[in-house]
Amino acid sequence: MQIPVVTAPTIAIVGSAARFPVRRIFCVGQNYADHAREMGSDPDRQQPFFFTKPADAVVPGGGTLPYPSMTQDLHHEVELVVALGAGGRDIDATEATAKIFGHAVGIDLTRRDLQAAAKAAGRPWDMAKGFDRSAPIAALTPGAPPTTGAIGLTIDGEPRQSGDLSMMIWSVAEVIAALSRQVELAPGDLIFTGTPAGVGPILPGVQVRATITDLEPLEILFDA
C-alpha cells in the first residue's frame, strides 16, 4: 500500500493570496466571567485551562455546513482566535504578543449533550469539542489583536452573544504565556481565547454570523 500524502489545513489571510498552515488548535475555557458563571463556575477562582481540537476541524465561513451527527444540542461559542507565527516554551507575557502572526473571529462548536454526558461519567469530552468542522474561522488579519472591541454572534439576525474583548479574565498575552508552560508552542498553532455569555443552541437550517470589531465576519449556514 502506498504511503498517503497528507496536507496541512490552511486559513485565508486578509490581503494576501498566501494561506496560513494550521498545526494545532488549542482552546481556553471560560475566559469571560459572565460565561464562567452561566456554566456554573466561579471566575474569581478559575485558572486558565485548555482543551484541543484537531487541525482539520478548521472550516472557512461563507458556506453551508452539514448539521453535526450524534447531537440534539449543538451550541455556538464566538471567540477571538490568534494564530502564532513563532513559538516557544515558558514564554513571558510581555513577549507573547510578538509571537502572534494574525487574528480572526472563530466559532467553537460544541455538542453540549455529549459534553454533559461525558462530564457526568467522569470521561474525556474530546468528541464534544473535536468533531469534524467544529472550528469555523474567518480570514486572518495580520498582526496582534486589540485588547478592546465588540464581539458578538447572531442567529438568523437575532443577537445571541454580545460582549467586549476587554471582558477577558486572562488577556491574550497571559493565555499564550500560560499555555506555553504546559506545551511548547510552535508556528501554525491556533488559540481560541474564550467566549462571552449567551452560548446556546443552533438548530438545523439557521444562519450563524459571528463578528469582532474591524475583523472579517464569519457566516455559516447549517443544513436543514
PDB file of C-alpha atoms in Angstrom:
ATOM      1  CA  MET A   1       0.000   0.000   0.000  1.00  0.00           C
ATOM      2  CA  GLN A   2       1.297   3.446  -0.914  1.00  0.00           C
ATOM      3  CA  ILE A   3       2.122   5.888   1.879  1.00  0.00           C
ATOM      4  CA  PRO A   4      -0.573   8.592   1.871  1.00  0.00           C
ATOM      5  CA  VAL A   5       0.243  12.240   1.278  1.00  0.00           C
ATOM      6  CA  VAL A   6      -1.276  14.436   3.981  1.00  0.00           C
ATOM      7  CA  THR A   7      -1.505  18.210   3.586  1.00  0.00           C
ATOM      8  CA  ALA A   8      -1.974  20.668   6.431  1.00  0.00           C
ATOM      9  CA  PRO A   9      -5.285  22.554   6.699  1.00  0.00           C
ATOM     10  CA  THR A  10      -4.925  26.246   5.871  1.00  0.00           C
ATOM     11  CA  ILE A  11      -6.701  29.529   6.595  1.00  0.00           C
ATOM     12  CA  ALA A  12      -7.119  32.518   4.288  1.00  0.00           C
ATOM     13  CA  ILE A  13      -5.173  35.701   5.075  1.00  0.00           C
ATOM     14  CA  VAL A  14      -6.724  39.120   4.500  1.00  0.00           C
ATOM     15  CA  GLY A  15      -4.987  40.972   1.659  1.00  0.00           C
ATOM     16  CA  SER A  16      -2.861  38.005   0.592  1.00  0.00           C
ATOM     17  CA  ALA A  17      -3.057  35.068  -1.801  1.00  0.00           C
ATOM     18  CA  ALA A  18      -0.969  33.057   0.659  1.00  0.00           C
ATOM     19  CA  ARG A  19      -2.627  30.854   3.247  1.00  0.00           C
ATOM     20  CA  PHE A  20      -1.759  30.158   6.895  1.00  0.00           C
ATOM     21  CA  PRO A  21      -0.969  26.478   7.672  1.00  0.00           C
ATOM     22  CA  VAL A  22      -2.616  25.105  10.809  1.00  0.00           C
ATOM     23  CA  ARG A  23      -0.516  22.897  13.088  1.00  0.00           C
ATOM     24  CA  ARG A  24      -2.635  22.520  16.228  1.00  0.00           C
ATOM     25  CA  ILE A  25      -5.734  24.093  17.785  1.00  0.00           C
ATOM     26  CA  PHE A  26      -5.860  24.973  21.473  1.00  0.00           C
ATOM     27  CA  CYS A  27      -8.880  26.492  23.231  1.00  0.00           C
ATOM     28  CA  VAL A  28      -9.008  28.189  26.621  1.00  0.00           C
ATOM     29  CA  GLY A  29     -12.142  27.521  28.640  1.00  0.00           C
ATOM     30  CA  GLN A  30     -14.327  30.032  30.489  1.00  0.00           C
ATOM     31  CA  ASN A  31     -12.211  33.135  29.887  1.00  0.00           C
ATOM     32  CA  TYR A  32     -15.116  35.586  30.300  1.00  0.00           C
ATOM     33  CA  ALA A  33     -16.565  35.973  33.808  1.00  0.00           C
ATOM     34  CA  ASP A  34     -20.188  36.067  32.638  1.00  0.00           C
ATOM     35  CA  HIS A  35     -19.729  32.867  30.637  1.00  0.00           C
ATOM     36  CA  ALA A  36     -17.987  31.158  33.561  1.00  0.00           C
ATOM     37  CA  ARG A  37     -20.982  31.976  35.743  1.00  0.00           C
ATOM     38  CA  GLU A  38     -23.519  30.721  33.199  1.00  0.00           C
ATOM     39  CA  MET A  39     -21.562  27.450  33.100  1.00  0.00           C
ATOM     40  CA  GLY A  40     -21.683  27.181  36.900  1.00  0.00           C
ATOM     41  CA  SER A  41     -18.084  28.163  37.709  1.00  0.00           C
ATOM     42  CA  ASP A  42     -16.525  30.850  39.897  1.00  0.00           C
ATOM     43  CA  PRO A  43     -14.453  33.169  37.664  1.00  0.00           C
ATOM     44  CA  ASP A  44     -12.557  34.545  40.644  1.00  0.00           C
ATOM     45  CA  ARG A  45     -11.070  31.112  41.359  1.00  0.00           C
ATOM     46  CA  GLN A  46     -10.621  29.734  37.857  1.00  0.00           C
ATOM     47  CA  GLN A  47      -7.107  29.308  36.496  1.00  0.00           C
ATOM     48  CA  PRO A  48      -6.709  29.015  32.717  1.00  0.00           C
ATOM     49  CA  PHE A  49      -7.483  25.520  31.431  1.00  0.00           C
ATOM     50  CA  PHE A  50      -7.227  24.233  27.902  1.00  0.00           C
ATOM     51  CA  PHE A  51      -8.665  21.665  25.534  1.00  0.00           C
ATOM     52  CA  THR A  52      -7.831  20.869  21.924  1.00  0.00           C
ATOM     53  CA  LYS A  53      -9.410  20.333  18.539  1.00  0.00           C
ATOM     54  CA  PRO A  54      -7.789  18.571  15.572  1.00  0.00           C
ATOM     55  CA  ALA A  55      -6.269  20.866  12.954  1.00  0.00           C
ATOM     56  CA  ASP A  56      -8.703  19.664  10.306  1.00  0.00           C
ATOM     57  CA  ALA A  57     -11.660  20.847  12.394  1.00  0.00           C
ATOM     58  CA  VAL A  58     -10.968  24.219  10.720  1.00  0.00           C
ATOM     59  CA  VAL A  59     -13.530  25.245   8.113  1.00  0.00           C
ATOM     60  CA  PRO A  60     -13.916  28.615   6.350  1.00  0.00           C
ATOM     61  CA  GLY A  61     -17.008  30.783   6.510  1.00  0.00           C
ATOM     62  CA  GLY A  62     -19.294  31.681   3.657  1.00  0.00           C
ATOM     63  CA  GLY A  63     -20.615  28.186   3.038  1.00  0.00           C
ATOM     64  CA  THR A  64     -23.085  25.587   4.207  1.00  0.00           C
ATOM     65  CA  LEU A  65     -22.162  23.018   6.840  1.00  0.00           C
ATOM     66  CA  PRO A  66     -23.850  19.680   7.414  1.00  0.00           C
ATOM     67  CA  TYR A  67     -25.530  19.585  10.789  1.00  0.00           C
ATOM     68  CA  PRO A  68     -23.243  17.551  13.098  1.00  0.00           C
ATOM     69  CA  SER A  69     -24.158  13.966  13.880  1.00  0.00           C
ATOM     70  CA  MET A  70     -24.704  12.474  17.341  1.00  0.00           C
ATOM     71  CA  THR A  71     -26.164  15.601  18.929  1.00  0.00           C
ATOM     72  CA  GLN A  72     -29.503  17.122  19.798  1.00  0.00           C
ATOM     73  CA  ASP A  73     -27.909  20.167  21.456  1.00  0.00           C
ATOM     74  CA  LEU A  74     -25.297  21.856  19.252  1.00  0.00           C
ATOM     75  CA  HIS A  75     -24.030  25.105  20.819  1.00  0.00           C
ATOM     76  CA  HIS A  76     -22.258  28.201  19.448  1.00  0.00           C
ATOM     77  CA  GLU A  77     -19.330  29.963  21.172  1.00  0.00           C
ATOM     78  CA  VAL A  78     -17.965  33.024  19.329  1.00  0.00           C
ATOM     79  CA  GLU A  79     -14.263  33.615  20.014  1.00  0.00           C
ATOM     80  CA  LEU A  80     -11.234  35.689  19.112  1.00  0.00           C
ATOM     81  CA  VAL A  81      -8.675  33.346  17.546  1.00  0.00           C
ATOM     82  CA  VAL A  82      -4.957  34.098  17.438  1.00  0.00           C
ATOM     83  CA  ALA A  83      -2.566  32.383  15.038  1.00  0.00           C
ATOM     84  CA  LEU A  84       1.069  32.019  16.099  1.00  0.00           C
ATOM     85  CA  GLY A  85       3.911  32.835  13.740  1.00  0.00           C
ATOM     86  CA  ALA A  86       6.524  31.878  16.342  1.00  0.00           C
ATOM     87  CA  GLY A  87       6.530  29.602  19.355  1.00  0.00           C
ATOM     88  CA  GLY A  88       8.491  28.566  22.401  1.00  0.00           C
ATOM     89  CA  ARG A  89       8.074  27.279  25.919  1.00  0.00           C
ATOM     90  CA  ASP A  90       7.756  29.268  29.151  1.00  0.00           C
ATOM     91  CA  ILE A  91       7.005  32.431  27.187  1.00  0.00           C
ATOM     92  CA  ASP A  92       6.803  35.577  29.295  1.00  0.00           C
ATOM     93  CA  ALA A  93       3.537  37.500  28.902  1.00  0.00           C
ATOM     94  CA  THR A  94       5.497  40.618  27.965  1.00  0.00           C
ATOM     95  CA  GLU A  95       6.906  38.773  24.937  1.00  0.00           C
ATOM     96  CA  ALA A  96       3.784  36.843  23.949  1.00  0.00           C
ATOM     97  CA  THR A  97       2.177  39.276  21.502  1.00  0.00           C
ATOM     98  CA  ALA A  98       5.367  39.261  19.398  1.00  0.00           C
ATOM     99  CA  LYS A  99       4.657  35.569  18.680  1.00  0.00           C
ATOM    100  CA  ILE A 100       1.297  36.323  17.009  1.00  0.00           C
ATOM    101  CA  PHE A 101       1.036  36.205  13.216  1.00  0.00           C
ATOM    102  CA  GLY A 102      -2.605  37.254  12.986  1.00  0.00           C
ATOM    103  CA  HIS A 103      -6.078  37.091  14.469  1.00  0.00           C
ATOM    104  CA  ALA A 104      -9.619  36.287  13.372  1.00  0.00           C
ATOM    105  CA  VAL A 105     -13.133  35.583  14.566  1.00  0.00           C
ATOM    106  CA  GLY A 106     -13.993  31.925  15.060  1.00  0.00           C
ATOM    107  CA  ILE A 107     -16.739  29.742  16.486  1.00  0.00           C
ATOM    108  CA  ASP A 108     -16.099  26.883  18.899  1.00  0.00           C
ATOM    109  CA  LEU A 109     -18.935  24.487  18.057  1.00  0.00           C
ATOM    110  CA  THR A 110     -19.853  22.196  20.940  1.00  0.00           C
ATOM    111  CA  ARG A 111     -22.024  19.099  21.137  1.00  0.00           C
ATOM    112  CA  ARG A 112     -23.254  20.141  24.575  1.00  0.00           C
ATOM    113  CA  ASP A 113     -25.251  16.995  25.261  1.00  0.00           C
ATOM    114  CA  LEU A 114     -22.205  14.816  24.624  1.00  0.00           C
ATOM    115  CA  GLN A 115     -20.119  17.102  26.818  1.00  0.00           C
ATOM    116  CA  ALA A 116     -22.632  16.921  29.687  1.00  0.00           C
ATOM    117  CA  ALA A 117     -22.812  13.125  29.475  1.00  0.00           C
ATOM    118  CA  ALA A 118     -19.022  12.798  29.460  1.00  0.00           C
ATOM    119  CA  LYS A 119     -18.649  15.147  32.423  1.00  0.00           C
ATOM    120  CA  ALA A 120     -21.288  13.239  34.399  1.00  0.00           C
ATOM    121  CA  ALA A 121     -19.445   9.978  33.743  1.00  0.00           C
ATOM    122  CA  GLY A 122     -16.035  11.457  34.534  1.00  0.00           C
ATOM    123  CA  ARG A 123     -14.852  10.751  30.989  1.00  0.00           C
ATOM    124  CA  PRO A 124     -12.935  12.911  28.489  1.00  0.00           C
ATOM    125  CA  TRP A 125     -15.120  15.160  26.339  1.00  0.00           C
ATOM    126  CA  ASP A 126     -12.963  15.270  23.217  1.00  0.00           C
ATOM    127  CA  MET A 127     -15.842  14.195  20.968  1.00  0.00           C
ATOM    128  CA  ALA A 128     -17.963  17.048  22.277  1.00  0.00           C
ATOM    129  CA  LYS A 129     -15.405  19.600  21.055  1.00  0.00           C
ATOM    130  CA  GLY A 130     -13.147  17.968  18.474  1.00  0.00           C
ATOM    131  CA  PHE A 131     -15.574  16.651  15.888  1.00  0.00           C
ATOM    132  CA  ASP A 132     -15.478  17.342  12.131  1.00  0.00           C
ATOM    133  CA  ARG A 133     -15.874  21.013  11.113  1.00  0.00           C
ATOM    134  CA  SER A 134     -16.117  22.119  14.758  1.00  0.00           C
ATOM    135  CA  ALA A 135     -13.826  25.154  14.310  1.00  0.00           C
ATOM    136  CA  PRO A 136     -15.191  27.576  11.698  1.00  0.00           C
ATOM    137  CA  ILE A 137     -12.853  30.549  11.290  1.00  0.00           C
ATOM    138  CA  ALA A 138     -12.804  33.681   9.143  1.00  0.00           C
ATOM    139  CA  ALA A 139      -9.769  35.011   7.265  1.00  0.00           C
ATOM    140  CA  LEU A 140      -6.836  36.066   9.425  1.00  0.00           C
ATOM    141  CA  THR A 141      -5.994  39.740   9.814  1.00  0.00           C
ATOM    142  CA  PRO A 142      -2.195  40.022  10.213  1.00  0.00           C
ATOM    143  CA  GLY A 143      -0.838  41.431  13.458  1.00  0.00           C
ATOM    144  CA  ALA A 144      -1.670  41.193  17.140  1.00  0.00           C
ATOM    145  CA  PRO A 145      -5.312  41.715  18.165  1.00  0.00           C
ATOM    146  CA  PRO A 146      -6.634  44.754  20.026  1.00  0.00           C
ATOM    147  CA  THR A 147      -7.444  44.480  23.717  1.00  0.00           C
ATOM    148  CA  THR A 148     -10.896  46.039  23.282  1.00  0.00           C
ATOM    149  CA  GLY A 149     -13.637  45.677  20.683  1.00  0.00           C
ATOM    150  CA  ALA A 150     -17.141  44.298  20.382  1.00  0.00           C
ATOM    151  CA  ILE A 151     -17.548  40.534  19.954  1.00  0.00           C
ATOM    152  CA  GLY A 152     -20.902  39.008  19.144  1.00  0.00           C
ATOM    153  CA  LEU A 153     -22.965  36.354  17.385  1.00  0.00           C
ATOM    154  CA  THR A 154     -26.395  36.333  15.771  1.00  0.00           C
ATOM    155  CA  ILE A 155     -28.644  33.543  14.530  1.00  0.00           C
ATOM    156  CA  ASP A 156     -30.912  34.469  11.639  1.00  0.00           C
ATOM    157  CA  GLY A 157     -30.190  38.100  12.550  1.00  0.00           C
ATOM    158  CA  GLU A 158     -31.213  37.755  16.203  1.00  0.00           C
ATOM    159  CA  PRO A 159     -28.499  38.639  18.776  1.00  0.00           C
ATOM    160  CA  ARG A 160     -27.377  35.712  20.908  1.00  0.00           C
ATOM    161  CA  GLN A 161     -23.942  36.666  22.241  1.00  0.00           C
ATOM    162  CA  SER A 162     -22.589  40.130  22.906  1.00  0.00           C
ATOM    163  CA  GLY A 163     -19.510  41.294  24.784  1.00  0.00           C
ATOM    164  CA  ASP A 164     -16.176  43.061  24.512  1.00  0.00           C
ATOM    165  CA  LEU A 165     -12.629  41.725  24.274  1.00  0.00           C
ATOM    166  CA  SER A 166     -11.781  43.789  27.356  1.00  0.00           C
ATOM    167  CA  MET A 167     -14.008  41.435  29.377  1.00  0.00           C
ATOM    168  CA  MET A 168     -11.489  38.577  29.166  1.00  0.00           C
ATOM    169  CA  ILE A 169     -10.353  37.289  32.545  1.00  0.00           C
ATOM    170  CA  TRP A 170      -6.939  36.427  31.120  1.00  0.00           C
ATOM    171  CA  SER A 171      -5.536  38.620  28.338  1.00  0.00           C
ATOM    172  CA  VAL A 172      -4.345  37.091  25.078  1.00  0.00           C
ATOM    173  CA  ALA A 173      -0.742  37.520  26.206  1.00  0.00           C
ATOM    174  CA  GLU A 174      -1.477  35.816  29.530  1.00  0.00           C
ATOM    175  CA  VAL A 175      -3.255  32.958  27.762  1.00  0.00           C
ATOM    176  CA  ILE A 176      -0.252  32.365  25.486  1.00  0.00           C
ATOM    177  CA  ALA A 177       2.138  32.501  28.453  1.00  0.00           C
ATOM    178  CA  ALA A 178       0.029  30.049  30.497  1.00  0.00           C
ATOM    179  CA  LEU A 179      -0.305  27.609  27.611  1.00  0.00           C
ATOM    180  CA  SER A 180       3.433  27.723  26.872  1.00  0.00           C
ATOM    181  CA  ARG A 181       4.114  26.435  30.381  1.00  0.00           C
ATOM    182  CA  GLN A 182       2.156  23.271  29.549  1.00  0.00           C
ATOM    183  CA  VAL A 183       3.259  22.635  25.946  1.00  0.00           C
ATOM    184  CA  GLU A 184       5.929  24.021  23.649  1.00  0.00           C
ATOM    185  CA  LEU A 185       4.106  26.280  21.218  1.00  0.00           C
ATOM    186  CA  ALA A 186       5.050  26.421  17.541  1.00  0.00           C
ATOM    187  CA  PRO A 187       4.339  28.376  14.352  1.00  0.00           C
ATOM    188  CA  GLY A 188       0.970  27.342  12.939  1.00  0.00           C
ATOM    189  CA  ASP A 189      -0.714  26.890  16.319  1.00  0.00           C
ATOM    190  CA  LEU A 190      -4.146  28.481  16.776  1.00  0.00           C
ATOM    191  CA  ILE A 191      -5.558  29.567  20.127  1.00  0.00           C
ATOM    192  CA  PHE A 192      -9.277  30.160  20.662  1.00  0.00           C
ATOM    193  CA  THR A 193      -9.334  32.659  23.540  1.00  0.00           C
ATOM    194  CA  GLY A 194     -12.770  32.173  25.133  1.00  0.00           C
ATOM    195  CA  THR A 195     -16.371  33.239  24.654  1.00  0.00           C
ATOM    196  CA  PRO A 196     -18.717  35.750  26.314  1.00  0.00           C
ATOM    197  CA  ALA A 197     -22.043  34.769  27.859  1.00  0.00           C
ATOM    198  CA  GLY A 198     -25.060  33.798  25.797  1.00  0.00           C
ATOM    199  CA  VAL A 199     -23.917  30.449  24.419  1.00  0.00           C
ATOM    200  CA  GLY A 200     -26.869  28.434  23.250  1.00  0.00           C
ATOM    201  CA  PRO A 201     -28.328  26.010  20.737  1.00  0.00           C
ATOM    202  CA  ILE A 202     -28.037  26.051  16.960  1.00  0.00           C
ATOM    203  CA  LEU A 203     -30.950  24.408  15.169  1.00  0.00           C
ATOM    204  CA  PRO A 204     -30.764  22.919  11.661  1.00  0.00           C
ATOM    205  CA  GLY A 205     -31.410  25.385   8.836  1.00  0.00           C
ATOM    206  CA  VAL A 206     -30.204  28.569  10.574  1.00  0.00           C
ATOM    207  CA  GLN A 207     -27.694  31.247   9.548  1.00  0.00           C
ATOM    208  CA  VAL A 208     -24.980  31.982  12.122  1.00  0.00           C
ATOM    209  CA  ARG A 209     -22.956  35.218  11.939  1.00  0.00           C
ATOM    210  CA  ALA A 210     -20.002  35.913  14.236  1.00  0.00           C
ATOM    211  CA  THR A 211     -18.302  39.299  14.415  1.00  0.00           C
ATOM    212  CA  ILE A 212     -15.458  41.164  16.106  1.00  0.00           C
ATOM    213  CA  THR A 213     -14.863  44.863  15.501  1.00  0.00           C
ATOM    214  CA  ASP A 214     -12.694  45.529  12.413  1.00  0.00           C
ATOM    215  CA  LEU A 215     -12.295  41.836  11.520  1.00  0.00           C
ATOM    216  CA  GLU A 216     -13.691  39.842   8.630  1.00  0.00           C
ATOM    217  CA  PRO A 217     -17.079  38.456   9.760  1.00  0.00           C
ATOM    218  CA  LEU A 218     -17.773  34.729   9.826  1.00  0.00           C
ATOM    219  CA  GLU A 219     -21.042  33.436   8.366  1.00  0.00           C
ATOM    220  CA  ILE A 220     -22.155  29.803   8.366  1.00  0.00           C
ATOM    221  CA  LEU A 221     -25.409  28.264   7.180  1.00  0.00           C
ATOM    222  CA  PHE A 222     -26.365  24.898   8.648  1.00  0.00           C
ATOM    223  CA  ASP A 223     -28.201  22.274   6.600  1.00  0.00           C
ATOM    224  CA  ALA A 224     -31.843  21.817   7.487  1.00  0.00           C
TER     225      ALA A 224
END
